Amino acid sequence: MATRTTHNRVTIASVGVWTAGIALVWIVAAFLRSDTTLHLGPLLIPLIPAFLGRDSDHPRRAVLLGIVIGALVVTTLALTGNLDGPALSPFPNALTESIVLLAVGSVVGMVYAASARRN
């Protein structure tokens, strides 16, 4: 008798909901404390879908979604003046820091997603 194997696949939509939820926490925290920079936000937003979407049919698409969400959050916070807190050294300001950390998180997320095994 043959045993049927099923795989529990993660959907890009569910990854997007979780990523957007974490991004919303970042936005709310930034609005509540505009003089504080949340340094890990732009780094984590593309990494969350990399890990959550690893078992999806399209893990790189999940990371792309995280990159878009991260870029939208950085843009929103910059335009509303909620990205005016102090920056980590060697960055001149929080906007530059956020863009660089978003890029680093994006590259790491894409490399991780590309290494996902396809079942």
Tab-separated table of N, CA, C and O in Angstrom:
chain	number	residue	atom	x	y	z
A	1	MET	N	0.840	-1.168	0.000
A	1	MET	CA	0.000	0.000	0.000
A	1	MET	C	0.890	1.239	0.000
A	1	MET	O	1.789	1.374	0.812
A	2	ALA	N	0.626	2.140	-0.901
A	2	ALA	CA	1.423	3.361	-1.042
A	2	ALA	C	0.965	4.404	-0.028
A	2	ALA	O	-0.216	4.536	0.247
A	3	THR	N	1.918	5.114	0.490
A	3	THR	CA	1.618	6.190	1.414
A	3	THR	C	1.660	7.501	0.654
A	3	THR	O	2.611	7.782	-0.063
A	4	ARG	N	0.634	8.254	0.798
A	4	ARG	CA	0.556	9.544	0.119
A	4	ARG	C	1.244	10.610	0.985
A	4	ARG	O	0.972	10.740	2.162
A	5	THR	N	2.123	11.355	0.368
A	5	THR	CA	2.823	12.421	1.061
A	5	THR	C	2.227	13.756	0.646
A	5	THR	O	2.076	14.024	-0.537
A	6	THR	N	1.890	14.542	1.629
A	6	THR	CA	1.379	15.879	1.337
A	6	THR	C	2.337	16.905	1.925
A	6	THR	O	2.989	16.655	2.928
A	7	HIS	N	2.395	18.027	1.278
A	7	HIS	CA	3.245	19.113	1.749
A	7	HIS	C	2.366	20.285	2.116
A	7	HIS	O	1.495	20.682	1.360
A	8	ASN	N	2.616	20.816	3.261
A	8	ASN	CA	1.892	21.988	3.716
A	8	ASN	C	2.591	23.217	3.155
A	8	ASN	O	3.628	23.621	3.636
A	9	ARG	N	2.060	23.793	2.112
A	9	ARG	CA	2.678	24.946	1.462
A	9	ARG	C	2.159	26.239	2.066
A	9	ARG	O	0.979	26.393	2.356
A	10	VAL	N	3.061	27.166	2.222
A	10	VAL	CA	2.733	28.500	2.710
A	10	VAL	C	2.357	29.351	1.506
A	10	VAL	O	2.993	29.272	0.468
A	11	THR	N	1.342	30.177	1.660
A	11	THR	CA	0.954	31.046	0.552
A	11	THR	C	1.633	32.412	0.690
A	11	THR	O	1.943	32.862	1.795
A	12	ILE	N	1.864	33.030	-0.444
A	12	ILE	CA	2.456	34.365	-0.455
A	12	ILE	C	1.536	35.345	0.272
A	12	ILE	O	2.000	36.255	0.960
A	13	ALA	N	0.228	35.143	0.151
A	13	ALA	CA	-0.730	36.034	0.820
A	13	ALA	C	-0.558	35.979	2.337
A	13	ALA	O	-0.556	37.027	3.000
A	14	SER	N	-0.399	34.790	2.902
A	14	SER	CA	-0.229	34.692	4.357
A	14	SER	C	1.097	35.306	4.798
A	14	SER	O	1.174	35.957	5.837
A	15	VAL	N	2.129	35.129	3.991
A	15	VAL	CA	3.423	35.761	4.279
A	15	VAL	C	3.271	37.279	4.237
A	15	VAL	O	3.798	38.000	5.094
A	16	GLY	N	2.530	37.775	3.253
A	16	GLY	CA	2.297	39.215	3.130
A	16	GLY	C	1.546	39.781	4.313
A	16	GLY	O	1.854	40.885	4.779
A	17	VAL	N	0.571	39.037	4.814
A	17	VAL	CA	-0.206	39.503	5.970
A	17	VAL	C	0.700	39.625	7.194
A	17	VAL	O	0.665	40.632	7.910
A	18	TRP	N	1.518	38.607	7.442
A	18	TRP	CA	2.438	38.663	8.587
A	18	TRP	C	3.444	39.797	8.432
A	18	TRP	O	3.734	40.525	9.381
A	19	THR	N	3.991	39.956	7.247
A	19	THR	CA	4.974	41.009	7.000
A	19	THR	C	4.340	42.386	7.158
A	19	THR	O	4.922	43.283	7.782
A	20	ALA	N	3.156	42.563	6.608
A	20	ALA	CA	2.445	43.839	6.748
A	20	ALA	C	2.100	44.111	8.206
A	20	ALA	O	2.157	45.264	8.657
A	21	GLY	N	1.771	43.080	8.949
A	21	GLY	CA	1.473	43.247	10.375
A	21	GLY	C	2.680	43.746	11.149
A	21	GLY	O	2.573	44.667	11.969
A	22	ILE	N	3.843	43.166	10.889
A	22	ILE	CA	5.073	43.617	11.541
A	22	ILE	C	5.420	45.037	11.084
A	22	ILE	O	5.855	45.876	11.878
A	23	ALA	N	5.209	45.325	9.810
A	23	ALA	CA	5.458	46.676	9.293
A	23	ALA	C	4.536	47.683	9.977
A	23	ALA	O	4.952	48.808	10.285
A	24	LEU	N	3.307	47.293	10.220
A	24	LEU	CA	2.359	48.177	10.909
A	24	LEU	C	2.830	48.462	12.332
A	24	LEU	O	2.723	49.603	12.810
A	25	VAL	N	3.367	47.464	13.003
A	25	VAL	CA	3.929	47.676	14.344
A	25	VAL	C	5.064	48.701	14.266
A	25	VAL	O	5.162	49.604	15.112
A	26	TRP	N	5.911	48.582	13.247
A	26	TRP	CA	7.010	49.525	13.050
A	26	TRP	C	6.471	50.939	12.833
A	26	TRP	O	6.957	51.908	13.429
A	27	ILE	N	5.450	51.078	11.995
A	27	ILE	CA	4.859	52.390	11.713
A	27	ILE	C	4.255	53.000	12.979
A	27	ILE	O	4.490	54.175	13.286
A	28	VAL	N	3.484	52.220	13.712
A	28	VAL	CA	2.850	52.731	14.934
A	28	VAL	C	3.915	53.161	15.941
A	28	VAL	O	3.826	54.242	16.534
A	29	ALA	N	4.941	52.325	16.119
A	29	ALA	CA	6.019	52.681	17.054
A	29	ALA	C	6.719	53.964	16.616
A	29	ALA	O	7.045	54.818	17.440
A	30	ALA	N	6.934	54.115	15.317
A	30	ALA	CA	7.597	55.320	14.803
A	30	ALA	C	6.728	56.558	15.006
A	30	ALA	O	7.239	57.636	15.321
A	31	PHE	N	5.418	56.416	14.837
A	31	PHE	CA	4.523	57.558	15.042
A	31	PHE	C	4.434	57.922	16.520
A	31	PHE	O	4.307	59.095	16.866
A	32	LEU	N	4.498	56.915	17.382
A	32	LEU	CA	4.428	57.184	18.820
A	32	LEU	C	5.718	57.790	19.357
A	32	LEU	O	5.699	58.553	20.309
A	33	ARG	N	6.839	57.409	18.733
A	33	ARG	CA	8.155	57.886	19.196
A	33	ARG	C	8.962	58.368	18.003
A	33	ARG	O	9.932	57.741	17.600
A	34	SER	N	8.572	59.508	17.445
A	34	SER	CA	9.209	60.005	16.227
A	34	SER	C	10.661	60.435	16.441
A	34	SER	O	11.417	60.549	15.485
A	35	ASP	N	11.064	60.642	17.675
A	35	ASP	CA	12.439	61.019	17.943
A	35	ASP	C	13.357	59.804	18.113
A	35	ASP	O	14.542	59.946	18.357
A	36	THR	N	12.795	58.615	17.974
A	36	THR	CA	13.560	57.378	18.099
A	36	THR	C	13.632	56.697	16.746
A	36	THR	O	12.651	56.665	16.010
A	37	THR	N	14.781	56.153	16.416
A	37	THR	CA	14.932	55.399	15.173
A	37	THR	C	14.853	53.913	15.492
A	37	THR	O	15.555	53.435	16.382
A	38	LEU	N	14.004	53.215	14.794
A	38	LEU	CA	13.878	51.767	14.982
A	38	LEU	C	14.800	51.092	13.977
A	38	LEU	O	14.401	50.742	12.877
A	39	HIS	N	16.039	50.919	14.389
A	39	HIS	CA	17.107	50.497	13.488
A	39	HIS	C	16.869	49.135	12.837
A	39	HIS	O	17.286	48.919	11.703
A	40	LEU	N	16.228	48.212	13.524
A	40	LEU	CA	16.070	46.865	12.971
A	40	LEU	C	14.901	46.730	12.007
A	40	LEU	O	14.837	45.767	11.249
A	41	GLY	N	13.980	47.687	11.999
A	41	GLY	CA	12.808	47.611	11.119
A	41	GLY	C	13.146	47.357	9.662
A	41	GLY	O	12.696	46.379	9.067
A	42	PRO	N	13.976	48.209	9.044
A	42	PRO	CA	14.253	48.009	7.622
A	42	PRO	C	15.075	46.766	7.334
A	42	PRO	O	15.027	46.228	6.232
A	43	LEU	N	15.789	46.276	8.312
A	43	LEU	CA	16.560	45.046	8.127
A	43	LEU	C	15.651	43.826	8.203
A	43	LEU	O	15.782	42.884	7.416
A	44	LEU	N	14.693	43.855	9.124
A	44	LEU	CA	13.842	42.687	9.362
A	44	LEU	C	12.710	42.512	8.352
A	44	LEU	O	12.324	41.371	8.063
A	45	ILE	N	12.183	43.601	7.838
A	45	ILE	CA	11.005	43.485	6.965
A	45	ILE	C	11.252	42.572	5.751
A	45	ILE	O	10.401	41.750	5.437
A	46	PRO	N	12.371	42.618	5.054
A	46	PRO	CA	12.567	41.652	3.970
A	46	PRO	C	12.993	40.264	4.460
A	46	PRO	O	12.864	39.285	3.728
A	47	LEU	N	13.490	40.173	5.695
A	47	LEU	CA	13.907	38.870	6.215
A	47	LEU	C	12.723	38.037	6.707
A	47	LEU	O	12.758	36.813	6.623
A	48	ILE	N	11.697	38.691	7.208
A	48	ILE	CA	10.520	37.967	7.701
A	48	ILE	C	9.918	37.103	6.595
A	48	ILE	O	9.720	35.900	6.796
A	49	PRO	N	9.630	37.649	5.411
A	49	PRO	CA	9.076	36.782	4.367
A	49	PRO	C	10.090	35.761	3.838
A	49	PRO	O	9.695	34.727	3.308
A	50	ALA	N	11.372	36.043	3.979
A	50	ALA	CA	12.376	35.058	3.551
A	50	ALA	C	12.231	33.796	4.383
A	50	ALA	O	12.261	32.679	3.840
A	51	PHE	N	12.053	33.957	5.683
A	51	PHE	CA	11.921	32.795	6.551
A	51	PHE	C	10.523	32.201	6.492
A	51	PHE	O	10.369	30.990	6.404
A	52	LEU	N	9.497	33.044	6.518
A	52	LEU	CA	8.124	32.537	6.478
A	52	LEU	C	7.784	31.928	5.122
A	52	LEU	O	7.022	30.970	5.047
A	53	GLY	N	8.326	32.493	4.049
A	53	GLY	CA	7.992	32.035	2.705
A	53	GLY	C	8.917	30.974	2.144
A	53	GLY	O	8.783	30.572	0.991
A	54	ARG	N	9.839	30.504	2.947
A	54	ARG	CA	10.810	29.504	2.476
A	54	ARG	C	10.114	28.252	1.947
A	54	ARG	O	10.575	27.627	1.013
A	55	ASP	N	8.992	27.889	2.548
A	55	ASP	CA	8.278	26.681	2.131
A	55	ASP	C	7.137	26.996	1.159
A	55	ASP	O	6.261	26.181	0.946
A	56	SER	N	7.160	28.176	0.569
A	56	SER	CA	6.129	28.506	-0.411
A	56	SER	C	6.578	28.047	-1.797
A	56	SER	O	7.714	27.619	-1.986
A	57	ASP	N	5.694	28.132	-2.741
A	57	ASP	CA	6.051	27.765	-4.114
A	57	ASP	C	6.978	28.799	-4.754
A	57	ASP	O	7.687	28.491	-5.700
A	58	HIS	N	6.973	30.012	-4.233
A	58	HIS	CA	7.776	31.101	-4.798
A	58	HIS	C	8.433	31.903	-3.670
A	58	HIS	O	8.015	33.028	-3.386
A	59	PRO	N	9.471	31.369	-3.042
A	59	PRO	CA	10.072	32.067	-1.895
A	59	PRO	C	10.683	33.416	-2.253
A	59	PRO	O	10.656	34.336	-1.439
A	60	ARG	N	11.190	33.563	-3.468
A	60	ARG	CA	11.773	34.862	-3.843
A	60	ARG	C	10.685	35.922	-4.022
A	60	ARG	O	10.905	37.101	-3.744
A	61	ARG	N	9.511	35.507	-4.471
A	61	ARG	CA	8.398	36.463	-4.571
A	61	ARG	C	7.994	36.970	-3.191
A	61	ARG	O	7.615	38.132	-3.038
A	62	ALA	N	8.071	36.088	-2.204
A	62	ALA	CA	7.750	36.499	-0.830
A	62	ALA	C	8.722	37.580	-0.375
A	62	ALA	O	8.329	38.579	0.225
A	63	VAL	N	10.009	37.390	-0.679
A	63	VAL	CA	11.010	38.393	-0.297
A	63	VAL	C	10.774	39.699	-1.053
A	63	VAL	O	10.874	40.781	-0.473
A	64	LEU	N	10.440	39.603	-2.329
A	64	LEU	CA	10.130	40.819	-3.099
A	64	LEU	C	8.980	41.586	-2.459
A	64	LEU	O	9.007	42.817	-2.392
A	65	LEU	N	7.987	40.858	-1.994
A	65	LEU	CA	6.867	41.499	-1.302
A	65	LEU	C	7.364	42.223	-0.054
A	65	LEU	O	6.974	43.361	0.223
A	66	GLY	N	8.260	41.587	0.697
A	66	GLY	CA	8.836	42.227	1.881
A	66	GLY	C	9.643	43.460	1.537
A	66	GLY	O	9.615	44.456	2.265
A	67	ILE	N	10.369	43.411	0.424
A	67	ILE	CA	11.159	44.566	-0.009
A	67	ILE	C	10.228	45.735	-0.340
A	67	ILE	O	10.483	46.877	0.056
A	68	VAL	N	9.148	45.442	-1.047
A	68	VAL	CA	8.185	46.501	-1.402
A	68	VAL	C	7.548	47.079	-0.141
A	68	VAL	O	7.451	48.310	0.008
A	69	ILE	N	7.140	46.219	0.774
A	69	ILE	CA	6.530	46.701	2.022
A	69	ILE	C	7.537	47.550	2.799
A	69	ILE	O	7.210	48.626	3.295
A	70	GLY	N	8.776	47.082	2.890
A	70	GLY	CA	9.812	47.840	3.596
A	70	GLY	C	10.060	49.193	2.966
A	70	GLY	O	10.188	50.209	3.661
A	71	ALA	N	10.123	49.236	1.636
A	71	ALA	CA	10.346	50.508	0.935
A	71	ALA	C	9.173	51.460	1.156
A	71	ALA	O	9.378	52.674	1.333
A	72	LEU	N	7.961	50.931	1.165
A	72	LEU	CA	6.782	51.771	1.421
A	72	LEU	C	6.805	52.342	2.836
A	72	LEU	O	6.463	53.518	3.042
A	73	VAL	N	7.216	51.523	3.801
A	73	VAL	CA	7.280	52.010	5.184
A	73	VAL	C	8.353	53.091	5.322
A	73	VAL	O	8.108	54.139	5.915
A	74	VAL	N	9.542	52.846	4.775
A	74	VAL	CA	10.614	53.842	4.850
A	74	VAL	C	10.167	55.148	4.197
A	74	VAL	O	10.368	56.232	4.748
A	75	THR	N	9.537	55.047	3.037
A	75	THR	CA	9.057	56.235	2.336
A	75	THR	C	8.006	56.971	3.165
A	75	THR	O	8.068	58.202	3.317
A	76	THR	N	7.056	56.239	3.700
A	76	THR	CA	5.995	56.842	4.522
A	76	THR	C	6.578	57.547	5.737
A	76	THR	O	6.216	58.686	6.039
A	77	LEU	N	7.486	56.871	6.425
A	77	LEU	CA	8.076	57.466	7.622
A	77	LEU	C	8.928	58.688	7.285
A	77	LEU	O	8.930	59.673	8.022
A	78	ALA	N	9.626	58.638	6.171
A	78	ALA	CA	10.449	59.783	5.759
A	78	ALA	C	9.570	60.978	5.391
A	78	ALA	O	9.865	62.116	5.777
A	79	LEU	N	8.492	60.723	4.664
A	79	LEU	CA	7.615	61.814	4.234
A	79	LEU	C	6.842	62.440	5.381
A	79	LEU	O	6.478	63.609	5.317
A	80	THR	N	6.578	61.665	6.428
A	80	THR	CA	5.810	62.188	7.564
A	80	THR	C	6.703	62.737	8.676
A	80	THR	O	6.201	63.176	9.705
A	81	GLY	N	8.016	62.676	8.478
A	81	GLY	CA	8.939	63.185	9.491
A	81	GLY	C	9.141	62.252	10.664
A	81	GLY	O	9.649	62.655	11.702
A	82	ASN	N	8.745	61.005	10.509
A	82	ASN	CA	8.882	60.035	11.589
A	82	ASN	C	10.115	59.155	11.429
A	82	ASN	O	10.203	58.091	12.008
A	83	LEU	N	11.046	59.638	10.651
A	83	LEU	CA	12.318	58.938	10.473
A	83	LEU	C	13.451	59.931	10.756
A	83	LEU	O	14.477	59.931	10.121
A	84	ASP	N	13.192	60.796	11.725
A	84	ASP	CA	14.134	61.869	12.030
A	84	ASP	C	14.990	61.600	13.262
A	84	ASP	O	15.692	62.485	13.731
A	85	GLY	N	14.904	60.390	13.798
A	85	GLY	CA	15.690	60.066	14.983
A	85	GLY	C	17.166	59.923	14.653
A	85	GLY	O	17.586	60.079	13.509
A	86	PRO	N	17.960	59.599	15.653
A	86	PRO	CA	19.404	59.463	15.439
A	86	PRO	C	19.731	58.235	14.599
A	86	PRO	O	19.002	57.249	14.617
A	87	ALA	N	20.825	58.324	13.875
A	87	ALA	CA	21.278	57.211	13.027
A	87	ALA	C	22.478	56.539	13.671
A	87	ALA	O	23.216	57.145	14.442
A	88	LEU	N	22.651	55.277	13.336
A	88	LEU	CA	23.847	54.562	13.774
A	88	LEU	C	25.050	55.068	12.988
A	88	LEU	O	24.921	55.458	11.833
A	89	SER	N	26.201	55.024	13.607
A	89	SER	CA	27.427	55.375	12.902
A	89	SER	C	27.713	54.264	11.901
A	89	SER	O	27.474	53.099	12.209
A	90	PRO	N	28.101	54.519	10.715
A	90	PRO	CA	28.655	55.689	10.065
A	90	PRO	C	27.637	56.444	9.218
A	90	PRO	O	28.033	57.266	8.392
A	91	PHE	N	26.363	56.202	9.409
A	91	PHE	CA	25.347	56.804	8.556
A	91	PHE	C	25.090	58.263	8.948
A	91	PHE	O	24.996	58.578	10.135
A	92	PRO	N	24.914	59.140	7.956
A	92	PRO	CA	24.700	60.552	8.253
A	92	PRO	C	23.305	60.852	8.795
A	92	PRO	O	23.111	61.830	9.508
A	93	ASN	N	22.317	60.013	8.444
A	93	ASN	CA	20.952	60.232	8.918
A	93	ASN	C	20.176	58.922	8.888
A	93	ASN	O	20.628	57.920	8.330
A	94	ALA	N	18.998	58.940	9.509
A	94	ALA	CA	18.196	57.720	9.626
A	94	ALA	C	17.663	57.235	8.279
A	94	ALA	O	17.482	56.039	8.082
A	95	LEU	N	17.430	58.144	7.342
A	95	LEU	CA	16.946	57.736	6.023
A	95	LEU	C	18.007	56.912	5.291
A	95	LEU	O	17.711	55.837	4.754
A	96	THR	N	19.224	57.393	5.288
A	96	THR	CA	20.313	56.658	4.637
A	96	THR	C	20.509	55.308	5.314
A	96	THR	O	20.656	54.273	4.653
A	97	GLU	N	20.494	55.314	6.636
A	97	GLU	CA	20.630	54.068	7.389
A	97	GLU	C	19.526	53.077	7.007
A	97	GLU	O	19.783	51.898	6.763
A	98	SER	N	18.295	53.563	6.942
A	98	SER	CA	17.161	52.694	6.621
A	98	SER	C	17.277	52.108	5.220
A	98	SER	O	16.991	50.923	5.012
A	99	ILE	N	17.707	52.911	4.270
A	99	ILE	CA	17.851	52.431	2.899
A	99	ILE	C	18.949	51.360	2.818
A	99	ILE	O	18.771	50.316	2.194
A	100	VAL	N	20.068	51.609	3.477
A	100	VAL	CA	21.166	50.636	3.454
A	100	VAL	C	20.749	49.339	4.152
A	100	VAL	O	20.989	48.236	3.636
A	101	LEU	N	20.111	49.456	5.313
A	101	LEU	CA	19.691	48.248	6.028
A	101	LEU	C	18.603	47.492	5.269
A	101	LEU	O	18.580	46.255	5.286
A	102	LEU	N	17.728	48.205	4.593
A	102	LEU	CA	16.724	47.545	3.752
A	102	LEU	C	17.412	46.788	2.614
A	102	LEU	O	17.043	45.661	2.296
A	103	ALA	N	18.431	47.389	2.024
A	103	ALA	CA	19.178	46.727	0.949
A	103	ALA	C	19.900	45.486	1.467
A	103	ALA	O	19.886	44.431	0.813
A	104	VAL	N	20.526	45.597	2.626
A	104	VAL	CA	21.229	44.443	3.211
A	104	VAL	C	20.240	43.322	3.516
A	104	VAL	O	20.474	42.152	3.179
A	105	GLY	N	19.127	43.668	4.153
A	105	GLY	CA	18.102	42.666	4.449
A	105	GLY	C	17.541	42.039	3.186
A	105	GLY	O	17.245	40.835	3.146
A	106	SER	N	17.429	42.826	2.129
A	106	SER	CA	16.910	42.323	0.847
A	106	SER	C	17.860	41.312	0.229
A	106	SER	O	17.435	40.255	-0.240
A	107	VAL	N	19.151	41.624	0.245
A	107	VAL	CA	20.144	40.706	-0.335
A	107	VAL	C	20.190	39.411	0.468
A	107	VAL	O	20.152	38.308	-0.100
A	108	VAL	N	20.254	39.531	1.785
A	108	VAL	CA	20.302	38.334	2.631
A	108	VAL	C	19.021	37.517	2.458
A	108	VAL	O	19.066	36.282	2.343
A	109	GLY	N	17.884	38.189	2.413
A	109	GLY	CA	16.614	37.489	2.216
A	109	GLY	C	16.545	36.764	0.883
A	109	GLY	O	16.084	35.628	0.805
A	110	MET	N	17.012	37.401	-0.178
A	110	MET	CA	17.009	36.770	-1.502
A	110	MET	C	17.954	35.559	-1.547
A	110	MET	O	17.615	34.522	-2.132
A	111	VAL	N	19.117	35.683	-0.939
A	111	VAL	CA	20.056	34.555	-0.911
A	111	VAL	C	19.432	33.397	-0.129
A	111	VAL	O	19.486	32.237	-0.565
A	112	TYR	N	18.828	33.701	0.984
A	112	TYR	CA	18.186	32.658	1.788
A	112	TYR	C	17.028	32.022	1.016
A	112	TYR	O	16.889	30.797	0.998
A	113	ALA	N	16.216	32.824	0.365
A	113	ALA	CA	15.077	32.298	-0.402
A	113	ALA	C	15.563	31.450	-1.579
A	113	ALA	O	14.955	30.438	-1.909
A	114	ALA	N	16.640	31.862	-2.203
A	114	ALA	CA	17.172	31.107	-3.350
A	114	ALA	C	17.705	29.750	-2.929
A	114	ALA	O	17.744	28.827	-3.737
A	115	SER	N	18.076	29.628	-1.660
A	115	SER	CA	18.605	28.353	-1.190
A	115	SER	C	17.500	27.398	-0.729
A	115	SER	O	17.787	26.291	-0.288
A	116	ALA	N	16.255	27.833	-0.801
A	116	ALA	CA	15.132	27.000	-0.361
A	116	ALA	C	15.039	25.740	-1.215
A	116	ALA	O	15.154	25.793	-2.427
A	117	ARG	N	14.813	24.624	-0.538
A	117	ARG	CA	14.646	23.359	-1.266
A	117	ARG	C	13.230	23.271	-1.824
A	117	ARG	O	12.265	23.641	-1.185
A	118	ARG	N	13.136	22.795	-3.005
A	118	ARG	CA	11.818	22.582	-3.628
A	118	ARG	C	11.422	21.118	-3.425
A	118	ARG	O	12.169	20.226	-3.783
A	119	ASN	N	10.278	20.911	-2.809
A	119	ASN	CA	9.794	19.521	-2.597
A	119	ASN	C	8.846	19.120	-3.687
A	119	ASN	O	8.059	19.780	-4.145
